[in-house]
Amino acid sequence: AGVPVLVDPALSRSWSDYGQVTLIKANWPEATEAACIHDARPLAMARLLAGRHACHVVVTLGGHGMVCAEREGGTSYVPAKRVEVRDVCGAGDTVFAAIGAAILGGESLGGACRFASFAAGRQVETLGISSTATIRAKGVCGTSKCNRRIPHI
């Protein structure tokens, strides 16, 4: 009871399968498939999905940022900061982890999405997967602690 449940959905799986959750974080293809709408505006689609599934919904839009729809009705757009993109590998997982950490730390959905946008920007500046952000007691601080190169298969 009271434990946030966050979901990063799989393509071709009904979001209803996840049951009662706190938040679903999807990329654009996952969200359009779940909504069964392929020409919707991102904010409207996130709002539709949040209402349909009674949870917060975050839809990532790659280099365009993300949209956030609160279960209670608020929506917002968080633009991506312009960065030199070296590798997009891990960006979605970084967004998911950063949102989870921020929400567990008591941050609002909007604050969690802003933090996640910052963390994802740091991630894509790095070649391969790396640890890009830490939460500190007095706020959010981006660091680069690990810079392991992942071989391409």
PDB file of C-alpha atoms in Angstrom:
ATOM      1  CA  ALA A   1       0.000   0.000   0.000  1.00  0.00           C
ATOM      2  CA  GLY A   2       1.360   3.402  -0.968  1.00  0.00           C
ATOM      3  CA  VAL A   3       4.216   1.974  -3.040  1.00  0.00           C
ATOM      4  CA  PRO A   4       4.450   3.580  -6.495  1.00  0.00           C
ATOM      5  CA  VAL A   5       4.253   1.087  -9.350  1.00  0.00           C
ATOM      6  CA  LEU A   6       5.833   2.274 -12.607  1.00  0.00           C
ATOM      7  CA  VAL A   7       5.591   0.456 -15.937  1.00  0.00           C
ATOM      8  CA  ASP A   8       7.685   0.666 -19.099  1.00  0.00           C
ATOM      9  CA  PRO A   9       5.268  -1.128 -21.459  1.00  0.00           C
ATOM     10  CA  ALA A  10       6.080  -3.656 -24.117  1.00  0.00           C
ATOM     11  CA  LEU A  11       4.865  -3.203 -27.680  1.00  0.00           C
ATOM     12  CA  SER A  12       1.890  -5.384 -28.602  1.00  0.00           C
ATOM     13  CA  ARG A  13       0.782  -5.778 -24.981  1.00  0.00           C
ATOM     14  CA  SER A  14      -2.440  -4.265 -23.710  1.00  0.00           C
ATOM     15  CA  TRP A  15      -1.877  -1.651 -21.013  1.00  0.00           C
ATOM     16  CA  SER A  16      -4.875  -3.127 -19.191  1.00  0.00           C
ATOM     17  CA  ASP A  17      -2.697  -6.185 -18.494  1.00  0.00           C
ATOM     18  CA  TYR A  18      -0.641  -4.106 -16.058  1.00  0.00           C
ATOM     19  CA  GLY A  19      -3.542  -3.517 -13.673  1.00  0.00           C
ATOM     20  CA  GLN A  20      -3.593  -0.623 -11.241  1.00  0.00           C
ATOM     21  CA  VAL A  21      -0.306   1.285 -11.583  1.00  0.00           C
ATOM     22  CA  THR A  22       0.987   4.724 -10.628  1.00  0.00           C
ATOM     23  CA  LEU A  23       2.647   5.636 -13.936  1.00  0.00           C
ATOM     24  CA  ILE A  24       3.218   4.282 -17.430  1.00  0.00           C
ATOM     25  CA  LYS A  25       6.210   5.642 -19.368  1.00  0.00           C
ATOM     26  CA  ALA A  26       5.972   4.883 -23.085  1.00  0.00           C
ATOM     27  CA  ASN A  27       7.757   5.989 -26.217  1.00  0.00           C
ATOM     28  CA  TRP A  28       5.773   7.378 -29.142  1.00  0.00           C
ATOM     29  CA  PRO A  29       5.242   4.036 -30.978  1.00  0.00           C
ATOM     30  CA  GLU A  30       4.118   2.309 -27.758  1.00  0.00           C
ATOM     31  CA  ALA A  31       1.721   5.135 -26.911  1.00  0.00           C
ATOM     32  CA  THR A  32       0.166   5.363 -30.382  1.00  0.00           C
ATOM     33  CA  GLU A  33      -0.367   1.602 -30.397  1.00  0.00           C
ATOM     34  CA  ALA A  34      -1.979   1.674 -26.939  1.00  0.00           C
ATOM     35  CA  ALA A  35      -4.225   4.599 -27.882  1.00  0.00           C
ATOM     36  CA  CYS A  36      -5.116   3.105 -31.289  1.00  0.00           C
ATOM     37  CA  ILE A  37      -4.598   6.602 -32.690  1.00  0.00           C
ATOM     38  CA  HIS A  38      -1.703   7.329 -35.015  1.00  0.00           C
ATOM     39  CA  ASP A  39      -2.271  10.990 -35.838  1.00  0.00           C
ATOM     40  CA  ALA A  40      -3.017  12.432 -32.390  1.00  0.00           C
ATOM     41  CA  ARG A  41      -1.285  15.380 -30.813  1.00  0.00           C
ATOM     42  CA  PRO A  42       1.101  14.136 -28.088  1.00  0.00           C
ATOM     43  CA  LEU A  43      -0.503  16.047 -25.172  1.00  0.00           C
ATOM     44  CA  ALA A  44      -4.001  14.947 -26.162  1.00  0.00           C
ATOM     45  CA  MET A  45      -2.904  11.329 -26.541  1.00  0.00           C
ATOM     46  CA  ALA A  46      -1.145  11.293 -23.153  1.00  0.00           C
ATOM     47  CA  ARG A  47      -4.273  12.797 -21.568  1.00  0.00           C
ATOM     48  CA  LEU A  48      -6.483  10.160 -23.253  1.00  0.00           C
ATOM     49  CA  LEU A  49      -4.249   7.339 -22.028  1.00  0.00           C
ATOM     50  CA  ALA A  50      -4.030   8.727 -18.482  1.00  0.00           C
ATOM     51  CA  GLY A  51      -7.822   8.921 -18.316  1.00  0.00           C
ATOM     52  CA  ARG A  52      -8.305   5.487 -19.836  1.00  0.00           C
ATOM     53  CA  HIS A  53      -5.858   3.788 -17.447  1.00  0.00           C
ATOM     54  CA  ALA A  54      -6.341   5.984 -14.335  1.00  0.00           C
ATOM     55  CA  CYS A  55      -2.624   6.639 -13.916  1.00  0.00           C
ATOM     56  CA  HIS A  56       0.046   9.177 -14.786  1.00  0.00           C
ATOM     57  CA  VAL A  57       1.332   8.787 -18.358  1.00  0.00           C
ATOM     58  CA  VAL A  58       4.641  10.008 -19.746  1.00  0.00           C
ATOM     59  CA  VAL A  59       5.257   9.749 -23.498  1.00  0.00           C
ATOM     60  CA  THR A  60       8.812  10.277 -24.698  1.00  0.00           C
ATOM     61  CA  LEU A  61       9.323  11.970 -28.053  1.00  0.00           C
ATOM     62  CA  GLY A  62      13.041  11.442 -28.629  1.00  0.00           C
ATOM     63  CA  GLY A  63      14.862  14.678 -29.316  1.00  0.00           C
ATOM     64  CA  HIS A  64      11.591  16.592 -28.995  1.00  0.00           C
ATOM     65  CA  GLY A  65      11.261  15.911 -25.266  1.00  0.00           C
ATOM     66  CA  MET A  66       8.283  14.348 -23.527  1.00  0.00           C
ATOM     67  CA  VAL A  67       4.692  14.967 -22.564  1.00  0.00           C
ATOM     68  CA  CYS A  68       3.306  14.233 -19.122  1.00  0.00           C
ATOM     69  CA  ALA A  69      -0.324  13.661 -18.187  1.00  0.00           C
ATOM     70  CA  GLU A  70      -1.246  13.474 -14.526  1.00  0.00           C
ATOM     71  CA  ARG A  71      -3.903  11.066 -13.380  1.00  0.00           C
ATOM     72  CA  GLU A  72      -5.771  14.076 -11.924  1.00  0.00           C
ATOM     73  CA  GLY A  73      -5.932  15.899 -15.264  1.00  0.00           C
ATOM     74  CA  GLY A  74      -2.931  18.209 -15.655  1.00  0.00           C
ATOM     75  CA  THR A  75      -0.747  17.929 -18.740  1.00  0.00           C
ATOM     76  CA  SER A  76       2.626  19.416 -19.579  1.00  0.00           C
ATOM     77  CA  TYR A  77       5.290  19.401 -22.247  1.00  0.00           C
ATOM     78  CA  VAL A  78       8.956  19.114 -21.269  1.00  0.00           C
ATOM     79  CA  PRO A  79      11.223  20.027 -24.196  1.00  0.00           C
ATOM     80  CA  ALA A  80      14.520  18.233 -24.631  1.00  0.00           C
ATOM     81  CA  LYS A  81      17.606  20.301 -24.026  1.00  0.00           C
ATOM     82  CA  ARG A  82      19.775  20.623 -27.123  1.00  0.00           C
ATOM     83  CA  VAL A  83      22.824  18.415 -26.695  1.00  0.00           C
ATOM     84  CA  GLU A  84      25.405  16.774 -28.919  1.00  0.00           C
ATOM     85  CA  VAL A  85      23.945  13.309 -29.394  1.00  0.00           C
ATOM     86  CA  ARG A  86      26.546  10.555 -29.497  1.00  0.00           C
ATOM     87  CA  ASP A  87      24.399   7.492 -28.760  1.00  0.00           C
ATOM     88  CA  VAL A  88      20.679   7.165 -27.955  1.00  0.00           C
ATOM     89  CA  CYS A  89      21.137   3.712 -26.410  1.00  0.00           C
ATOM     90  CA  GLY A  90      19.680   3.716 -22.911  1.00  0.00           C
ATOM     91  CA  ALA A  91      17.849   7.038 -23.118  1.00  0.00           C
ATOM     92  CA  GLY A  92      14.403   5.545 -22.477  1.00  0.00           C
ATOM     93  CA  ASP A  93      15.675   3.451 -19.578  1.00  0.00           C
ATOM     94  CA  THR A  94      17.346   6.558 -18.159  1.00  0.00           C
ATOM     95  CA  VAL A  95      14.053   8.469 -18.343  1.00  0.00           C
ATOM     96  CA  PHE A  96      12.245   5.609 -16.612  1.00  0.00           C
ATOM     97  CA  ALA A  97      14.830   5.286 -13.822  1.00  0.00           C
ATOM     98  CA  ALA A  98      15.063   9.047 -13.288  1.00  0.00           C
ATOM     99  CA  ILE A  99      11.289   9.442 -13.041  1.00  0.00           C
ATOM    100  CA  GLY A 100      11.123   6.563 -10.570  1.00  0.00           C
ATOM    101  CA  ALA A 101      13.917   7.958  -8.404  1.00  0.00           C
ATOM    102  CA  ALA A 102      12.430  11.452  -8.412  1.00  0.00           C
ATOM    103  CA  ILE A 103       8.922  10.249  -7.543  1.00  0.00           C
ATOM    104  CA  LEU A 104      10.302   8.098  -4.720  1.00  0.00           C
ATOM    105  CA  GLY A 105      12.125  11.204  -3.528  1.00  0.00           C
ATOM    106  CA  GLY A 106       8.815  13.071  -3.275  1.00  0.00           C
ATOM    107  CA  GLU A 107       9.029  15.070  -6.514  1.00  0.00           C
ATOM    108  CA  SER A 108       5.892  15.984  -8.461  1.00  0.00           C
ATOM    109  CA  LEU A 109       5.318  14.397 -11.867  1.00  0.00           C
ATOM    110  CA  GLY A 110       6.349  17.625 -13.595  1.00  0.00           C
ATOM    111  CA  GLY A 111       9.537  17.861 -11.537  1.00  0.00           C
ATOM    112  CA  ALA A 112      10.288  14.181 -12.149  1.00  0.00           C
ATOM    113  CA  CYS A 113       9.888  14.682 -15.915  1.00  0.00           C
ATOM    114  CA  ARG A 114      12.176  17.728 -15.921  1.00  0.00           C
ATOM    115  CA  PHE A 115      14.803  15.718 -14.036  1.00  0.00           C
ATOM    116  CA  ALA A 116      14.355  12.775 -16.423  1.00  0.00           C
ATOM    117  CA  SER A 117      14.811  15.081 -19.415  1.00  0.00           C
ATOM    118  CA  PHE A 118      18.060  16.372 -17.932  1.00  0.00           C
ATOM    119  CA  ALA A 119      19.289  12.830 -17.187  1.00  0.00           C
ATOM    120  CA  ALA A 120      18.396  11.586 -20.687  1.00  0.00           C
ATOM    121  CA  GLY A 121      20.262  14.533 -22.197  1.00  0.00           C
ATOM    122  CA  ARG A 122      23.339  13.527 -20.242  1.00  0.00           C
ATOM    123  CA  GLN A 123      22.901   9.885 -21.318  1.00  0.00           C
ATOM    124  CA  VAL A 124      22.753  10.585 -25.057  1.00  0.00           C
ATOM    125  CA  GLU A 125      25.913  12.714 -24.858  1.00  0.00           C
ATOM    126  CA  THR A 126      27.811   9.569 -23.854  1.00  0.00           C
ATOM    127  CA  LEU A 127      28.806   6.686 -26.118  1.00  0.00           C
ATOM    128  CA  GLY A 128      27.270   3.519 -24.704  1.00  0.00           C
ATOM    129  CA  ILE A 129      25.420   3.108 -21.426  1.00  0.00           C
ATOM    130  CA  SER A 130      26.560   5.027 -18.365  1.00  0.00           C
ATOM    131  CA  SER A 131      25.331   6.082 -14.968  1.00  0.00           C
ATOM    132  CA  THR A 132      24.429   9.718 -15.541  1.00  0.00           C
ATOM    133  CA  ALA A 133      22.564  11.065 -12.566  1.00  0.00           C
ATOM    134  CA  THR A 134      22.287  10.888  -8.798  1.00  0.00           C
ATOM    135  CA  ILE A 135      19.692  12.199  -6.384  1.00  0.00           C
ATOM    136  CA  ARG A 136      21.059  14.187  -3.455  1.00  0.00           C
ATOM    137  CA  ALA A 137      19.248  15.234  -0.282  1.00  0.00           C
ATOM    138  CA  LYS A 138      19.203  18.888  -1.357  1.00  0.00           C
ATOM    139  CA  GLY A 139      18.169  18.315  -4.957  1.00  0.00           C
ATOM    140  CA  VAL A 140      19.143  16.860  -8.278  1.00  0.00           C
ATOM    141  CA  CYS A 141      22.729  16.834  -9.463  1.00  0.00           C
ATOM    142  CA  GLY A 142      23.899  15.314 -12.757  1.00  0.00           C
ATOM    143  CA  THR A 143      27.202  13.473 -12.630  1.00  0.00           C
ATOM    144  CA  SER A 144      29.058  11.067 -14.851  1.00  0.00           C
ATOM    145  CA  LYS A 145      30.277   8.204 -12.668  1.00  0.00           C
ATOM    146  CA  CYS A 146      30.733   5.431 -15.171  1.00  0.00           C
ATOM    147  CA  ASN A 147      31.641   5.606 -18.825  1.00  0.00           C
ATOM    148  CA  ARG A 148      31.851   2.031 -20.051  1.00  0.00           C
ATOM    149  CA  ARG A 149      31.859   1.507 -23.770  1.00  0.00           C
ATOM    150  CA  ILE A 150      29.374  -1.122 -24.871  1.00  0.00           C
ATOM    151  CA  PRO A 151      30.584  -3.131 -27.885  1.00  0.00           C
ATOM    152  CA  HIS A 152      28.301  -3.152 -30.891  1.00  0.00           C
ATOM    153  CA  ILE A 153      27.082  -6.604 -31.861  1.00  0.00           C
TER     154      ILE A 153
END
